[in-house]
mmCIF file of C-alpha atoms in Angstrom:
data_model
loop_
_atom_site.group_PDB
_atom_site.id
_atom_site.type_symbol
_atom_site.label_atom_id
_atom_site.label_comp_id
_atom_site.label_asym_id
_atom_site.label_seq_id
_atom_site.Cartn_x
_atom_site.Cartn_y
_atom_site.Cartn_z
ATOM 1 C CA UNK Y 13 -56.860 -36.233 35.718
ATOM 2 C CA UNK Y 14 -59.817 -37.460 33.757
ATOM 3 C CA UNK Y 15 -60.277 -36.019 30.126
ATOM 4 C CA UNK Y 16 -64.197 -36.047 30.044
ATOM 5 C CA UNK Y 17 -66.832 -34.134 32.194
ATOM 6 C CA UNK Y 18 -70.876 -34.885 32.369
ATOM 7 C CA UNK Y 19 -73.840 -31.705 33.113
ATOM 8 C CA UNK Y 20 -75.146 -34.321 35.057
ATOM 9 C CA UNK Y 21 -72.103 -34.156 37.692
ATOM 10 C CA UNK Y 22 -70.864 -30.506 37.497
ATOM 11 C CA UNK Y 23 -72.324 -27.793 39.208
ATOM 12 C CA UNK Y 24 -73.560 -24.335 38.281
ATOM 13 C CA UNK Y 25 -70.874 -21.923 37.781
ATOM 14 C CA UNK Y 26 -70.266 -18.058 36.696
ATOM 15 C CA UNK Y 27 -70.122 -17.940 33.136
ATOM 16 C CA UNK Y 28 -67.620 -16.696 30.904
ATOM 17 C CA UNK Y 29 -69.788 -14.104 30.032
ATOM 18 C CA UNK Y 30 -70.573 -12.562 33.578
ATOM 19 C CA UNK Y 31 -73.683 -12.234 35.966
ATOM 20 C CA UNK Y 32 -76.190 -12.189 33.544
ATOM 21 C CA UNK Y 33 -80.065 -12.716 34.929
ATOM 22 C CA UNK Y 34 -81.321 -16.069 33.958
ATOM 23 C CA UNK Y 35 -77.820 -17.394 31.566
ATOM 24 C CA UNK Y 36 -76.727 -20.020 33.661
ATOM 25 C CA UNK Y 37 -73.373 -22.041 33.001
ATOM 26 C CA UNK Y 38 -71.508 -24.868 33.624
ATOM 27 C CA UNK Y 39 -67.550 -25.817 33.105
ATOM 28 C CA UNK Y 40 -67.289 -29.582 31.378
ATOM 29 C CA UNK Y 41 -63.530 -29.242 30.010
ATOM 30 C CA UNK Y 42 -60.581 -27.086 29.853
ATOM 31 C CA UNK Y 43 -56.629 -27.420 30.580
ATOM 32 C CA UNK Y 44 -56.452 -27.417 34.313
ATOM 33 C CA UNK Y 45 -58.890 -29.452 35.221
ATOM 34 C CA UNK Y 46 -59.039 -32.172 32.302
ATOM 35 C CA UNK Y 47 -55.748 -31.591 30.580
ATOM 36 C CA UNK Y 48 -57.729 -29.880 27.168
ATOM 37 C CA UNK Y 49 -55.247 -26.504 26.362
ATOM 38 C CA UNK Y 50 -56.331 -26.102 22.835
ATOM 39 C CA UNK Y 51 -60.464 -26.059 24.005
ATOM 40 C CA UNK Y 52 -62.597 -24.540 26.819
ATOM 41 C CA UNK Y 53 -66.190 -26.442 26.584
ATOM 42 C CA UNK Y 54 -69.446 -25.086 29.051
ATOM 43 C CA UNK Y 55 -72.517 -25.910 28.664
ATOM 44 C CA UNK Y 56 -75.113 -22.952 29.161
ATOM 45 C CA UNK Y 57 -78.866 -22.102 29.406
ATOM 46 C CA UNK Y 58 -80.803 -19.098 28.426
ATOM 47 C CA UNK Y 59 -84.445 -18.502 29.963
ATOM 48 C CA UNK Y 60 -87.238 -17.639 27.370
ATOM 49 C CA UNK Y 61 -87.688 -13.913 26.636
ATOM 50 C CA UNK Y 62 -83.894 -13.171 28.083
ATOM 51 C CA UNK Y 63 -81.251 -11.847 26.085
ATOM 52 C CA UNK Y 64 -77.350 -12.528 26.490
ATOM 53 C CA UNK Y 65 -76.339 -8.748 25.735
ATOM 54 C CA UNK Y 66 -74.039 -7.684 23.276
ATOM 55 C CA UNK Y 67 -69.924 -8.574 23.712
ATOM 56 C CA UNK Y 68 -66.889 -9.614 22.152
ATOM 57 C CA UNK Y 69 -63.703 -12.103 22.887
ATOM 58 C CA UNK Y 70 -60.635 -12.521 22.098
ATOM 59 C CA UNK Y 71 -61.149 -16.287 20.978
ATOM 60 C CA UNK Y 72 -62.889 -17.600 18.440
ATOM 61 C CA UNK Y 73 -66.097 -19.888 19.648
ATOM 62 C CA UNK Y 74 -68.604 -22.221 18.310
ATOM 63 C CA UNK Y 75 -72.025 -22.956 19.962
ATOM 64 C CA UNK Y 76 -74.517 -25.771 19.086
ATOM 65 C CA UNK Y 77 -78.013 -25.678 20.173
ATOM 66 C CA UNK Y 78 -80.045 -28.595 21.849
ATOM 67 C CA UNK Y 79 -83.113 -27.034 22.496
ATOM 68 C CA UNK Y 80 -85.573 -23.910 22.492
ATOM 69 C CA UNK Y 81 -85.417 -21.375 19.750
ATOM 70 C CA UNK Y 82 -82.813 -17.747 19.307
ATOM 71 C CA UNK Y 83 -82.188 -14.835 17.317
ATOM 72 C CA UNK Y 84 -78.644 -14.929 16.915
ATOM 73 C CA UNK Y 85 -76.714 -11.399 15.837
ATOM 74 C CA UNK Y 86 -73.529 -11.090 14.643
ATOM 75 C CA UNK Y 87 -72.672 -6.936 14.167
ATOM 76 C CA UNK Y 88 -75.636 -5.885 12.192
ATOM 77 C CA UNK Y 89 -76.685 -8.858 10.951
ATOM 78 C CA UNK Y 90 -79.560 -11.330 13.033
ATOM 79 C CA UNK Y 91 -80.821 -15.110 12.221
ATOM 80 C CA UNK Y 92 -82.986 -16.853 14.267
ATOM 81 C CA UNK Y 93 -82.208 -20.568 14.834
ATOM 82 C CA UNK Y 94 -83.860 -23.663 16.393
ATOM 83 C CA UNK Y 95 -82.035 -27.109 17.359
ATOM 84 C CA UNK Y 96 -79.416 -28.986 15.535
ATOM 85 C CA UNK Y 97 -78.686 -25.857 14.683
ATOM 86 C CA UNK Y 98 -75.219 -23.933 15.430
ATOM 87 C CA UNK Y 99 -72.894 -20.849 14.899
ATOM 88 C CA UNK Y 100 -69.450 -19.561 15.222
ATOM 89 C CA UNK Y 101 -68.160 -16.254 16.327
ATOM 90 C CA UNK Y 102 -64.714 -15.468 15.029
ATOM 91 C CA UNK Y 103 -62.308 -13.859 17.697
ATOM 92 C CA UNK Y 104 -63.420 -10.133 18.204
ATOM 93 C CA UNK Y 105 -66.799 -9.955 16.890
ATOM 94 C CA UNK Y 106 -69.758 -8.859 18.575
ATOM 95 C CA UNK Y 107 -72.861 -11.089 19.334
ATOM 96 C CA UNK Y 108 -75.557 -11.471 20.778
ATOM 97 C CA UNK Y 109 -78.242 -13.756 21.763
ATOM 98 C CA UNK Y 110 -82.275 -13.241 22.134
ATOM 99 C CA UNK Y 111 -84.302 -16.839 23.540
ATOM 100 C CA UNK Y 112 -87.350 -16.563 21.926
ATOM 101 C CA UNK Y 113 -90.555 -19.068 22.044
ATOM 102 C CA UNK Y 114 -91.344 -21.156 25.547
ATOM 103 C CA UNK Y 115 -88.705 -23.687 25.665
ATOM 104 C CA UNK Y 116 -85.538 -23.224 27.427
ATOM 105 C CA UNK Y 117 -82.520 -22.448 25.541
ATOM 106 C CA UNK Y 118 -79.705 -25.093 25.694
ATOM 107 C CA UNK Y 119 -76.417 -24.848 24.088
ATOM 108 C CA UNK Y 120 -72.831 -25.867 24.355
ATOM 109 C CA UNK Y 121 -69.920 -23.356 23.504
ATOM 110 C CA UNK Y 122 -66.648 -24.361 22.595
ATOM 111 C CA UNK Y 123 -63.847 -21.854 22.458
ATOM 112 C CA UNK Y 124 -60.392 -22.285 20.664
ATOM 113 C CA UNK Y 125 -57.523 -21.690 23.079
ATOM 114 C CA UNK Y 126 -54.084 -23.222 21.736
ATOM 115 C CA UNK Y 127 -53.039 -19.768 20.363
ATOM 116 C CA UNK Y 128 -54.656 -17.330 23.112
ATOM 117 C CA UNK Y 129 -54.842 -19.059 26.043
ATOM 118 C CA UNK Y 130 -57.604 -20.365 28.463
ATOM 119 C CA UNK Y 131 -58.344 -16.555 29.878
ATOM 120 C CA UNK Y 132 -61.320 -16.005 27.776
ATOM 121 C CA UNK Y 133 -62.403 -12.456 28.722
ATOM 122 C CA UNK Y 134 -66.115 -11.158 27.949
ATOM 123 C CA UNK Y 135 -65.704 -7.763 26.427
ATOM 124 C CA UNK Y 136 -68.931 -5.805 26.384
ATOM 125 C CA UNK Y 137 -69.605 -3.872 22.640
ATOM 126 C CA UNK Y 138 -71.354 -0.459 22.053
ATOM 127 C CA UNK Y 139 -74.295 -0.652 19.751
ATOM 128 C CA UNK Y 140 -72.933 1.893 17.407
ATOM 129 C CA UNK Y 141 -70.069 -0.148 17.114
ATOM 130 C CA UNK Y 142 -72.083 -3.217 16.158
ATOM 131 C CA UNK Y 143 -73.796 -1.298 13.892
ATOM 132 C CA UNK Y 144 -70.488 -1.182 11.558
ATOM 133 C CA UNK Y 145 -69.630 -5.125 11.669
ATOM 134 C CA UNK Y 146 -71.106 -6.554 8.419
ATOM 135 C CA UNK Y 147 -70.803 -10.393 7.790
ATOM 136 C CA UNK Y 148 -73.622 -11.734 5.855
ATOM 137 C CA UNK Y 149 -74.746 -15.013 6.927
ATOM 138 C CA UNK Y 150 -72.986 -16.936 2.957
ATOM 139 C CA UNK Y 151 -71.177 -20.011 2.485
ATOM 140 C CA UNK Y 152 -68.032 -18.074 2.423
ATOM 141 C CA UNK Y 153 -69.057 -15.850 5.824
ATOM 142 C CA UNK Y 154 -70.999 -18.458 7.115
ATOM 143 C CA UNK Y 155 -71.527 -18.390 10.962
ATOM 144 C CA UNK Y 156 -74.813 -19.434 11.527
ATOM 145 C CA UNK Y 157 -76.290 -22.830 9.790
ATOM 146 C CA UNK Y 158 -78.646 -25.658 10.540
ATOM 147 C CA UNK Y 159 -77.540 -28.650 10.606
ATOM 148 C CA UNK Y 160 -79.987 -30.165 7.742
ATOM 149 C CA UNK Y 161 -78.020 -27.720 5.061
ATOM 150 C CA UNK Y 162 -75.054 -29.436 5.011
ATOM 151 C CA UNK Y 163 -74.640 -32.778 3.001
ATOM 152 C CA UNK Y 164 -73.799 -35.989 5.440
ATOM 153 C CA UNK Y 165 -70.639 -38.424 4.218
ATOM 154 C CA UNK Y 166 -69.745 -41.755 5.448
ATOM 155 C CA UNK Y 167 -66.288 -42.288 6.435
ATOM 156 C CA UNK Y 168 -64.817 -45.479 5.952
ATOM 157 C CA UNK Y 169 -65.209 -46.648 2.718
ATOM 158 C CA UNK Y 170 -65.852 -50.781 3.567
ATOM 159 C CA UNK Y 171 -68.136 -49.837 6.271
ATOM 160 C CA UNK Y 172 -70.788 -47.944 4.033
ATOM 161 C CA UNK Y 173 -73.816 -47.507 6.037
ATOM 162 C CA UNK Y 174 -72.756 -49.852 8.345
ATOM 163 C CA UNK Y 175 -69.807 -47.093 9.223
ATOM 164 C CA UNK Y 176 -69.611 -43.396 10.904
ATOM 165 C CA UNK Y 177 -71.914 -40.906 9.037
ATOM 166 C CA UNK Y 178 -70.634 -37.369 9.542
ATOM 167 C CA UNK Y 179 -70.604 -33.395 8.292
ATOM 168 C CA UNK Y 180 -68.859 -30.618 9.049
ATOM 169 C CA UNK Y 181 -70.840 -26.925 9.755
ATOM 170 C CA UNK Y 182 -67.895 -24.773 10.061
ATOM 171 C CA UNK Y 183 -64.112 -24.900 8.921
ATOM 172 C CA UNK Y 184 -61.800 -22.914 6.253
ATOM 173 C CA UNK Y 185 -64.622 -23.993 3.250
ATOM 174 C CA UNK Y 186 -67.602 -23.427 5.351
ATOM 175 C CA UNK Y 187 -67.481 -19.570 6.609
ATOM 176 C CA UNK Y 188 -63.320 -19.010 6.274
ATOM 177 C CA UNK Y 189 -62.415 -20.136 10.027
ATOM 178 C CA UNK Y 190 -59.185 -21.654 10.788
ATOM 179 C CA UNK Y 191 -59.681 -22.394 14.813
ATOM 180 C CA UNK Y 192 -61.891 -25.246 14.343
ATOM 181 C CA UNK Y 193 -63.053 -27.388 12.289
ATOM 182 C CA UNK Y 194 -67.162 -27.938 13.958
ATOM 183 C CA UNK Y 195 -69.076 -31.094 13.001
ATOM 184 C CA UNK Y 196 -71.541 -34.026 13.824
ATOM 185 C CA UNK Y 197 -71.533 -37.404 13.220
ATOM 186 C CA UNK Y 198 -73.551 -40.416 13.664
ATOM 187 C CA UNK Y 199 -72.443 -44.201 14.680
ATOM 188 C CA UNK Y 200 -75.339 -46.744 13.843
ATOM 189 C CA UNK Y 201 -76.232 -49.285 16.610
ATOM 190 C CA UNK Y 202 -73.851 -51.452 16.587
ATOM 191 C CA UNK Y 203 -71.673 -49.856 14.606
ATOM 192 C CA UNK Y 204 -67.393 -49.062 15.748
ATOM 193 C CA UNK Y 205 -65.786 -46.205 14.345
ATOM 194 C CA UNK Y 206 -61.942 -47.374 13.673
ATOM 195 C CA UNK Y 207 -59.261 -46.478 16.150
ATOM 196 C CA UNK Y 208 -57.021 -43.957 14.701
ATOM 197 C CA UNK Y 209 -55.332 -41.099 15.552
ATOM 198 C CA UNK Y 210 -54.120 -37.685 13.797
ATOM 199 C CA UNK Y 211 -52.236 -34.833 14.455
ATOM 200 C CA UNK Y 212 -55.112 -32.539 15.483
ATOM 201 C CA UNK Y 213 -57.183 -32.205 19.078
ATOM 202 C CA UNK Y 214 -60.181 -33.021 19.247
ATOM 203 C CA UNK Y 215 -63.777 -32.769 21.367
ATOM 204 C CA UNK Y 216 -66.665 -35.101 21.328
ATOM 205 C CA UNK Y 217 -69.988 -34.175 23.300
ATOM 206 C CA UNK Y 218 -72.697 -36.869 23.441
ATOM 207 C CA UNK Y 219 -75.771 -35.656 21.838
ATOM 208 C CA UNK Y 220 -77.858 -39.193 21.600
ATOM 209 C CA UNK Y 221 -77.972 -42.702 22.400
ATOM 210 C CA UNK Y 222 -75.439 -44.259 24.048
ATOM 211 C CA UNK Y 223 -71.574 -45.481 23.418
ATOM 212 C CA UNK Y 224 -67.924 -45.997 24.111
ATOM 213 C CA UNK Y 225 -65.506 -43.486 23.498
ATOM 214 C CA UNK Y 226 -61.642 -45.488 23.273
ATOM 215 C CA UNK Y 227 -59.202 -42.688 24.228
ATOM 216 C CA UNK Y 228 -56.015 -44.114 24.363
ATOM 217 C CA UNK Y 229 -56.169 -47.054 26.914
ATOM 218 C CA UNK Y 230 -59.729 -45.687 28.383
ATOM 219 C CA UNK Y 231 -63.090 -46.991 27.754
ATOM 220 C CA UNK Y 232 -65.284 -43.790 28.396
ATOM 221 C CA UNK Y 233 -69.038 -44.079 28.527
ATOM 222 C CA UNK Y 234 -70.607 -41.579 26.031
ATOM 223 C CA UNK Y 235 -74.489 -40.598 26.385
ATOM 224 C CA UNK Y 236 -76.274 -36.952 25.791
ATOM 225 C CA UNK Y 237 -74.137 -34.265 28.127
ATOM 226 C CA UNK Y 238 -70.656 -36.360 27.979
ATOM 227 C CA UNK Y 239 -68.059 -33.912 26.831
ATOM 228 C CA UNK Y 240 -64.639 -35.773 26.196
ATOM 229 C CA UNK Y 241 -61.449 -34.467 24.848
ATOM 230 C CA UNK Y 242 -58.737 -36.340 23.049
ATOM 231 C CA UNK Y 243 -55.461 -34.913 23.094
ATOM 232 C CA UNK Y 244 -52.768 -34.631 19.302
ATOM 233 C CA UNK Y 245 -52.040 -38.124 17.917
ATOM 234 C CA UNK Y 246 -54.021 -40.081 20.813
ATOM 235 C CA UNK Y 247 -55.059 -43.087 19.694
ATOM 236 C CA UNK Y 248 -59.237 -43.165 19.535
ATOM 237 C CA UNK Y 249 -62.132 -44.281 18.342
ATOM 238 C CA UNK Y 250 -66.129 -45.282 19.021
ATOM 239 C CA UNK Y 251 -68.358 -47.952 19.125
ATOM 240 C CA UNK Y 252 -72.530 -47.935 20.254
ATOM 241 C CA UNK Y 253 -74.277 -49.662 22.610
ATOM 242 C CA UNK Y 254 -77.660 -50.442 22.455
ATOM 243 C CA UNK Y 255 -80.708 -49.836 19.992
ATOM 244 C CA UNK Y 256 -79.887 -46.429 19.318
ATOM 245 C CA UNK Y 257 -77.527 -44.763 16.880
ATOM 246 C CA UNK Y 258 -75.329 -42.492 18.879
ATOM 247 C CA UNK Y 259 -75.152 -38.925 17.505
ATOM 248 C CA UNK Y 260 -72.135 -36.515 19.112
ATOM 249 C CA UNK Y 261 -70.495 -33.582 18.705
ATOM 250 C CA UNK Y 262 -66.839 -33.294 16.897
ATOM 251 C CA UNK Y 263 -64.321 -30.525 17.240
ATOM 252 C CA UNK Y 264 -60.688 -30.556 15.605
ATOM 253 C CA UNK Y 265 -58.422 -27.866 16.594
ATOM 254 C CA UNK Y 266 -56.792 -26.435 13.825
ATOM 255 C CA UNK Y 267 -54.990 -23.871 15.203
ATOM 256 C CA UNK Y 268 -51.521 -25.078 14.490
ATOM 257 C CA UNK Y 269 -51.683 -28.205 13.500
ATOM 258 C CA UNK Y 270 -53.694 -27.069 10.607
ATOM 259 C CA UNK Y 271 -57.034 -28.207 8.460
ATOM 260 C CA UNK Y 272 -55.135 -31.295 6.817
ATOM 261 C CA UNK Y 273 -56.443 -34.105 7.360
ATOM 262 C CA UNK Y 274 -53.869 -36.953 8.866
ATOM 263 C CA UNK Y 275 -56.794 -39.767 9.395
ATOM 264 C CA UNK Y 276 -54.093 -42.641 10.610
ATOM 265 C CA UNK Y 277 -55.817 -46.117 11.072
ATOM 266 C CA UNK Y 278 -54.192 -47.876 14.287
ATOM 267 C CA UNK Y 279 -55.947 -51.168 14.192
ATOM 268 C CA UNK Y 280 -57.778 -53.300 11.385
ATOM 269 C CA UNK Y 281 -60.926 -52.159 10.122
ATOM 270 C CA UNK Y 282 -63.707 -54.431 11.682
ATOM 271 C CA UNK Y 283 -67.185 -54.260 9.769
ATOM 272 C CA UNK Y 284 -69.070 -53.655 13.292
ATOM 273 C CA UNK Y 285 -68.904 -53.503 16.945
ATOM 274 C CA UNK Y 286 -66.171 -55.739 19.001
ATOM 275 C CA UNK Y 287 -66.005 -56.882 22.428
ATOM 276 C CA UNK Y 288 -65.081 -54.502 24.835
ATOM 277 C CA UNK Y 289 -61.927 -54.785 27.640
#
């Protein structure tokens, strides 16, 4: 069973939110088919001027946005968004989207499942019923945010630049959601983010350039629509390859295992890339 999926290699499927005309769909990870309990990821696209109507699950889920422009609604509240952008629906709140401009929109979803299962269920909502839901879009209730808000880190301190750069768009802080912890990160060309491992999941989706993902004992090859998962306390890590810094996607679950973070180092910590197997 492998534990990473590409768009370029998986077909077309029906989407977790129905037939809906022009929202197409595809299935990159969940448990059955690459071992990933605690995530379902898809990877979906909305044409221009369509609107994904108004609904509700059970689960909690996070979408990032790649391309084209949306107005995003969450109950009675609407933002519109354009890419490197992202938002997060917690479990049982009803949302829409609207894909607005000429450019297709693009996004991948990723829905928390350790808790609830991998039966996500697409629950159409009444508009007077949205009508009552009130969650401003505020630090504290935050569940829609551009990427450029939030302030970028680097993680290993005798790496500096040389090191992962990352932030983190939703978690507990950032809008009061405990599923997931929803980030991005960049790895400068050759640059090797440390092997390590921790206690919680976690999903990585190529967004640019190119890499190496080390799960465990694999080498998988990252590049823009690569979703991977990594399953608790498997030993990982990252390094590029080529000119490009390679941006991606990160994802801890935080269901049970909880918002701590258990950052374990599980080999020295090289200043830049190494040779690989």
């Amino acid at each position: 069973m492998k534990n990473y999926n590409c768009i370029r290699t998986v077909g077309w499927n029906k989407s977790i939110e129905g037939t809906i005309e022009n929202f197409n769909t595809k299935l990159l990870l969940n448990e059955r088919n690459n071992g990933s309990k605690e995530f379902i990821v898809t990877y979906s696209e909305l044409e221009p001027g369509n609107i994904l109507p108004m609904h509700s699950h059970e689960h909690a889920h996070s979408d990032y946005f790649i391309s084209g422009r949306v107005w995003a609604q969450l109950g009675c509240r609407k933002v519109e968004l354009e890419v490197d952008s992202a938002t997060y629906f917690p479990a049982g709140t009803p949302h829409s989207y609207e894909a607005v401009g000429n450019e297709m929109l693009r996004f991948y979803s990723i829905y928390a499942c350790e808790e609830k299962g991998q039966t996500v269920q697409t629950i159409p909502v009444d508009l007077k019923v949205t009508q009552t839901v009130d969650r401003p879009n505020m630090d504290l209730t935050r569940w829609a945010v551009a990427e450029s808000y939030e302030t970028w880190f680097y993680w290993e301190p005798s790496k500096g630049p040389k090191g992962l750069r990352w932030t983190s768009l939703f978690d507990a802080k950032r809008g009061g959601h405990n599923e997931m912890i929803v980030g991005t990160l960049y790895l400068p060309p050759g640059g090797r983010y440390s092997k390590h491992f921790h206690q919680q999941p976690e999903v990585f989706i190529g967004l640019e350039g190119r890499g190496i993902l080390f799960c465990g004992d694999e080498e998988i090859e990252i590049e823009p629509g690569v979703a991977a998962y990594v399953g608790k306390n498997i030993i990982h890590g990252a390094q590029t390859r080529g000119p490009r810094s390679m941006k991606m996607i990160w994802v801890y679950g935080t269901e049970l295992a909880g918002d701590h973070w258990s950052w374990t180092p599980a080999e020295d910590i090289y200043l830049g890339e190494q040779p690989l197997k």
